[in-house]
Coordinates of C-alpha atoms in Angstrom, one line a residue:
Chain A
M237 CA 79.4 105.9 186.0
A238 CA 76.7 104.7 188.5
I239 CA 78.2 102.8 191.3
I240 CA 76.1 99.4 191.6
P241 CA 75.9 98.4 195.2
F242 CA 77.1 94.9 196.2
E243 CA 74.5 92.1 196.7
A244 CA 74.9 88.5 197.4
R245 CA 72.2 85.9 197.3
V246 CA 72.5 82.1 198.3
R247 CA 70.8 79.1 197.0
Q248 CA 71.2 75.4 196.9
E249 CA 71.5 73.4 193.6
N250 CA 72.2 69.9 193.6
G251 CA 74.3 69.7 196.9
I252 CA 76.2 72.8 196.1
A253 CA 75.7 76.2 197.6
V254 CA 75.6 78.8 195.0
I255 CA 76.5 82.5 196.0
D256 CA 75.1 84.8 193.2
L257 CA 77.0 88.0 193.3
N258 CA 76.1 91.4 192.0
G259 CA 77.6 94.8 191.8
E260 CA 80.9 96.0 192.8
I261 CA 83.4 93.8 195.1
N262 CA 85.2 96.3 196.9
S263 CA 85.9 97.1 200.9
A264 CA 82.1 97.8 201.3
A265 CA 81.0 94.2 200.3
D266 CA 82.9 92.7 203.3
D267 CA 79.9 92.3 205.6
A268 CA 77.3 90.9 202.8
L269 CA 80.0 88.8 201.3
N270 CA 81.1 87.1 204.6
A271 CA 77.3 86.7 205.7
A272 CA 76.5 84.9 202.4
Y273 CA 79.5 82.7 202.6
D274 CA 78.3 81.7 206.2
Q275 CA 74.7 81.0 205.0
A276 CA 76.2 78.9 202.0
A277 CA 78.5 76.9 204.4
D278 CA 75.4 76.0 206.5
L279 CA 73.8 74.8 203.2
S280 CA 76.8 72.7 201.8
S281 CA 79.5 71.1 203.6
R282 CA 81.1 69.9 200.3
A283 CA 81.2 72.8 198.0
V284 CA 80.4 76.6 197.4
L285 CA 80.3 78.2 194.0
L286 CA 80.9 81.8 193.5
N287 CA 78.8 83.1 190.6
F288 CA 80.4 86.3 189.3
K289 CA 78.1 86.8 186.5
G290 CA 76.5 90.0 187.8
V291 CA 79.7 91.5 188.9
D292 CA 81.4 94.2 186.8
Y293 CA 84.2 95.6 189.1
I294 CA 86.4 93.8 191.6
N295 CA 89.4 95.9 193.1
S296 CA 92.2 94.9 195.4
S297 CA 90.2 95.1 198.4
G298 CA 87.7 92.8 196.6
I299 CA 90.4 90.3 195.9
A300 CA 91.4 90.4 199.6
L301 CA 87.8 89.5 200.5
I302 CA 87.8 86.5 198.1
V303 CA 91.0 85.4 199.4
G304 CA 89.5 85.5 203.0
L305 CA 86.9 83.3 201.6
M306 CA 89.4 80.9 200.2
A307 CA 91.0 80.7 203.6
Q308 CA 87.8 79.8 205.2
A309 CA 87.1 77.2 202.8
R310 CA 90.6 75.7 202.9
K311 CA 90.1 75.6 206.8
S312 CA 86.8 73.8 206.6
G313 CA 87.8 71.5 204.0
R314 CA 85.2 72.9 201.7
R315 CA 85.6 73.3 198.0
L316 CA 85.4 76.8 196.7
M317 CA 84.7 77.3 192.9
A318 CA 83.9 80.2 190.6
T319 CA 81.9 80.7 187.4
G320 CA 80.9 83.9 185.4
L321 CA 84.1 85.6 185.5
S322 CA 84.8 88.1 182.6
D323 CA 87.9 87.6 180.6
H324 CA 89.5 90.6 182.2
Y325 CA 88.9 89.2 185.9
K326 CA 89.9 85.7 184.7
Q327 CA 93.3 87.1 183.7
I328 CA 93.4 88.7 187.2
F329 CA 92.7 85.5 189.0
Q330 CA 95.5 83.9 186.9
I331 CA 98.1 86.7 187.7
T332 CA 97.1 86.7 191.4
R333 CA 97.3 82.8 191.3
L334 CA 93.8 82.7 192.9
A335 CA 93.0 80.5 190.0
D336 CA 95.6 77.9 191.4
F337 CA 93.5 77.5 194.3
M338 CA 90.0 77.8 193.1
T339 CA 88.5 76.1 190.4
L340 CA 87.1 78.4 187.6
L341 CA 84.4 76.9 185.6
P342 CA 82.4 77.9 182.5
D343 CA 78.7 77.3 184.3
E344 CA 76.9 75.7 187.1
V345 CA 76.5 72.5 185.4
S346 CA 80.3 72.1 185.2
A347 CA 80.4 72.8 189.0
R348 CA 77.8 70.1 189.7
D349 CA 79.9 67.7 187.7
Q350 CA 83.2 68.5 189.2
V351 CA 81.6 67.9 192.7
K352 CA 80.3 64.6 191.4
I353 CA 83.6 63.5 190.2
Q354 CA 85.1 64.2 193.6
A355 CA 82.6 62.3 195.6
Chain B
M176 CA 88.9 105.1 185.6
Q177 CA 86.1 105.2 182.9
R178 CA 87.2 108.8 181.8
V179 CA 90.6 107.5 181.3
G180 CA 89.2 104.6 179.3
D181 CA 87.3 107.1 177.2
A182 CA 90.2 109.3 176.9
V183 CA 92.3 106.6 175.3
K184 CA 89.7 104.7 173.3
D185 CA 91.0 105.8 170.1
L186 CA 94.7 105.3 170.4
G187 CA 94.6 101.7 169.0
F188 CA 94.8 99.5 172.1
E189 CA 93.1 96.4 172.4
P190 CA 89.9 96.3 174.5
A191 CA 91.7 93.9 177.0
K192 CA 94.5 96.3 177.2
V193 CA 92.3 99.2 178.0
E194 CA 90.5 97.2 180.9
Q195 CA 93.9 96.5 182.4
L196 CA 94.8 100.2 182.1
K197 CA 91.5 101.0 183.8
T198 CA 92.2 98.6 186.5
A199 CA 95.7 100.1 187.2
V200 CA 94.4 103.7 187.3
S201 CA 91.6 102.5 189.8
E202 CA 93.9 101.0 192.1
A203 CA 96.6 103.9 191.8
A204 CA 93.9 106.5 192.4
M205 CA 92.6 104.3 195.5
N206 CA 96.1 104.4 197.0
A207 CA 96.3 108.0 196.3
I208 CA 93.2 108.5 198.2
E209 CA 93.8 106.3 201.0
H210 CA 97.6 106.4 201.6
G211 CA 98.5 110.0 199.9
N212 CA 95.6 112.1 201.0
D213 CA 94.5 110.1 204.2
F214 CA 91.0 110.1 202.9
R215 CA 90.9 114.0 203.2
S216 CA 88.2 114.9 200.5
E217 CA 89.6 118.4 200.2
L218 CA 92.8 117.3 198.8
P219 CA 92.8 116.5 195.0
V220 CA 93.9 113.6 193.2
L221 CA 95.3 114.8 189.7
V222 CA 95.1 112.2 186.7
E223 CA 96.9 113.4 183.6
V224 CA 96.8 111.3 180.4
R225 CA 99.6 112.0 177.8
A226 CA 100.2 110.2 174.5
S227 CA 103.0 110.3 171.9
D228 CA 103.4 108.1 168.9
S229 CA 105.3 105.4 170.9
V230 CA 103.9 105.9 174.6
L231 CA 100.8 106.5 176.7
S232 CA 101.6 107.8 180.1
V233 CA 99.0 108.2 182.7
C234 CA 100.1 110.0 186.0
I235 CA 98.0 109.9 189.3
T236 CA 99.4 112.4 191.8
D237 CA 98.4 112.8 195.4
Q238 CA 99.2 115.6 198.0
G239 CA 101.1 113.1 200.4
G240 CA 104.7 113.8 199.9
G241 CA 107.4 112.8 202.4
A242 CA 107.1 109.1 203.1
A243 CA 108.1 106.8 200.2
I244 CA 105.6 104.6 198.7
P245 CA 106.8 101.0 199.7
E246 CA 108.2 98.9 196.8
S247 CA 105.8 96.2 195.5
E248 CA 106.1 92.8 196.7
T249 CA 104.6 89.7 195.2
P250 CA 101.8 88.7 197.8
D251 CA 102.4 85.4 199.3
L252 CA 98.9 83.6 198.6
E253 CA 99.8 80.3 200.4
A254 CA 100.6 82.2 203.5
K255 CA 97.4 84.2 203.2
L256 CA 95.3 81.1 202.7
E257 CA 97.0 79.5 205.8
G258 CA 96.2 82.6 207.8
A259 CA 99.7 83.7 208.3
Q260 CA 99.3 86.9 206.6
S261 CA 96.7 89.4 206.0
P262 CA 94.6 88.7 202.8
R263 CA 95.2 92.3 201.8
G264 CA 98.2 93.9 199.8
W265 CA 97.3 93.2 196.1
G266 CA 97.1 97.0 195.0
L267 CA 100.7 97.6 193.8
F268 CA 101.1 93.9 192.6
L269 CA 98.0 94.4 190.2
I270 CA 99.2 97.8 189.0
E271 CA 102.7 96.5 188.0
H272 CA 101.0 93.4 186.2
M273 CA 98.3 95.6 184.4
V274 CA 100.7 97.9 182.6
D275 CA 104.2 97.8 180.7
K276 CA 106.0 99.9 183.2
M277 CA 105.1 101.9 186.6
N278 CA 107.2 104.7 187.7
I279 CA 106.8 106.2 191.1
M280 CA 108.0 109.8 191.9
R281 CA 107.9 112.0 194.9
D282 CA 108.7 115.5 196.0
Q283 CA 108.1 117.2 199.5
A284 CA 104.5 117.5 198.7
H285 CA 103.3 114.7 196.2
H286 CA 103.6 111.4 195.3
T287 CA 103.1 110.6 191.6
V288 CA 102.4 107.1 190.1
E289 CA 103.1 106.9 186.5
L290 CA 101.6 104.1 184.4
I291 CA 103.3 103.5 181.0
L292 CA 101.7 101.4 177.9
Y293 CA 103.8 101.2 175.0
R294 CA 101.9 101.9 171.7
G295 CA 102.7 99.5 168.6
G296 CA 105.6 96.9 169.5
D297 CA 105.0 93.6 171.2
N298 CA 104.0 95.1 174.7
H299 CA 107.3 94.0 176.3
G300 CA 109.2 96.9 176.1
N301 CA 110.2 96.2 172.4
H302 CA 108.7 99.1 170.6
P303 CA 109.6 101.0 167.4
I304 CA 112.1 103.8 168.0

């Protein structure tokens, strides 16, 4: 099975910074993921949406990186949301309780609506 | 982990259960490489898959006998979000929650993590005798 290198691209949509994630989220994704989050935080003080649609593998090191982002978001009062998770990783986010602290949404439109409700 | 998934694909498990097993195998293998074999590429990690009518067993063995593998603890996510703990520490927790049972064995030269899935029954340890 070919290893898909990790990539993160940042864009802004309706006041939300979206990070499109691709490939495998493991310890090697550390620098790129955190750089993307820093860029996203500059774009939006309110909310960051992690788009996992292009992610096919997250290991425990990847979970730790995501927890690190959640801690950064909490510290700065920024809302962190997620979309595009497969059923398998939704289950992992529930088992680890990441889903208790990060809103899992079916799509970007839902994220925009969530942020509007909160405003 | 893909090879384990391929090996068990005809054993009647739901696809979601196979994905859980693959995650557990991946985590156990990473632990074997990192903690058991100290990232030494010349040391093998052995993966054995065995199935009976009632049980699937996957054993992951490293060459790092001696020190015991620490017992799994539930990670304190709130402490991690507050910055009071490292964000790491999810591996053993994930393994335990992906399979029906996890056994850890060691001798002087090896650690073995055995992952168990029960075939048939209700996946809560109640299976036909």
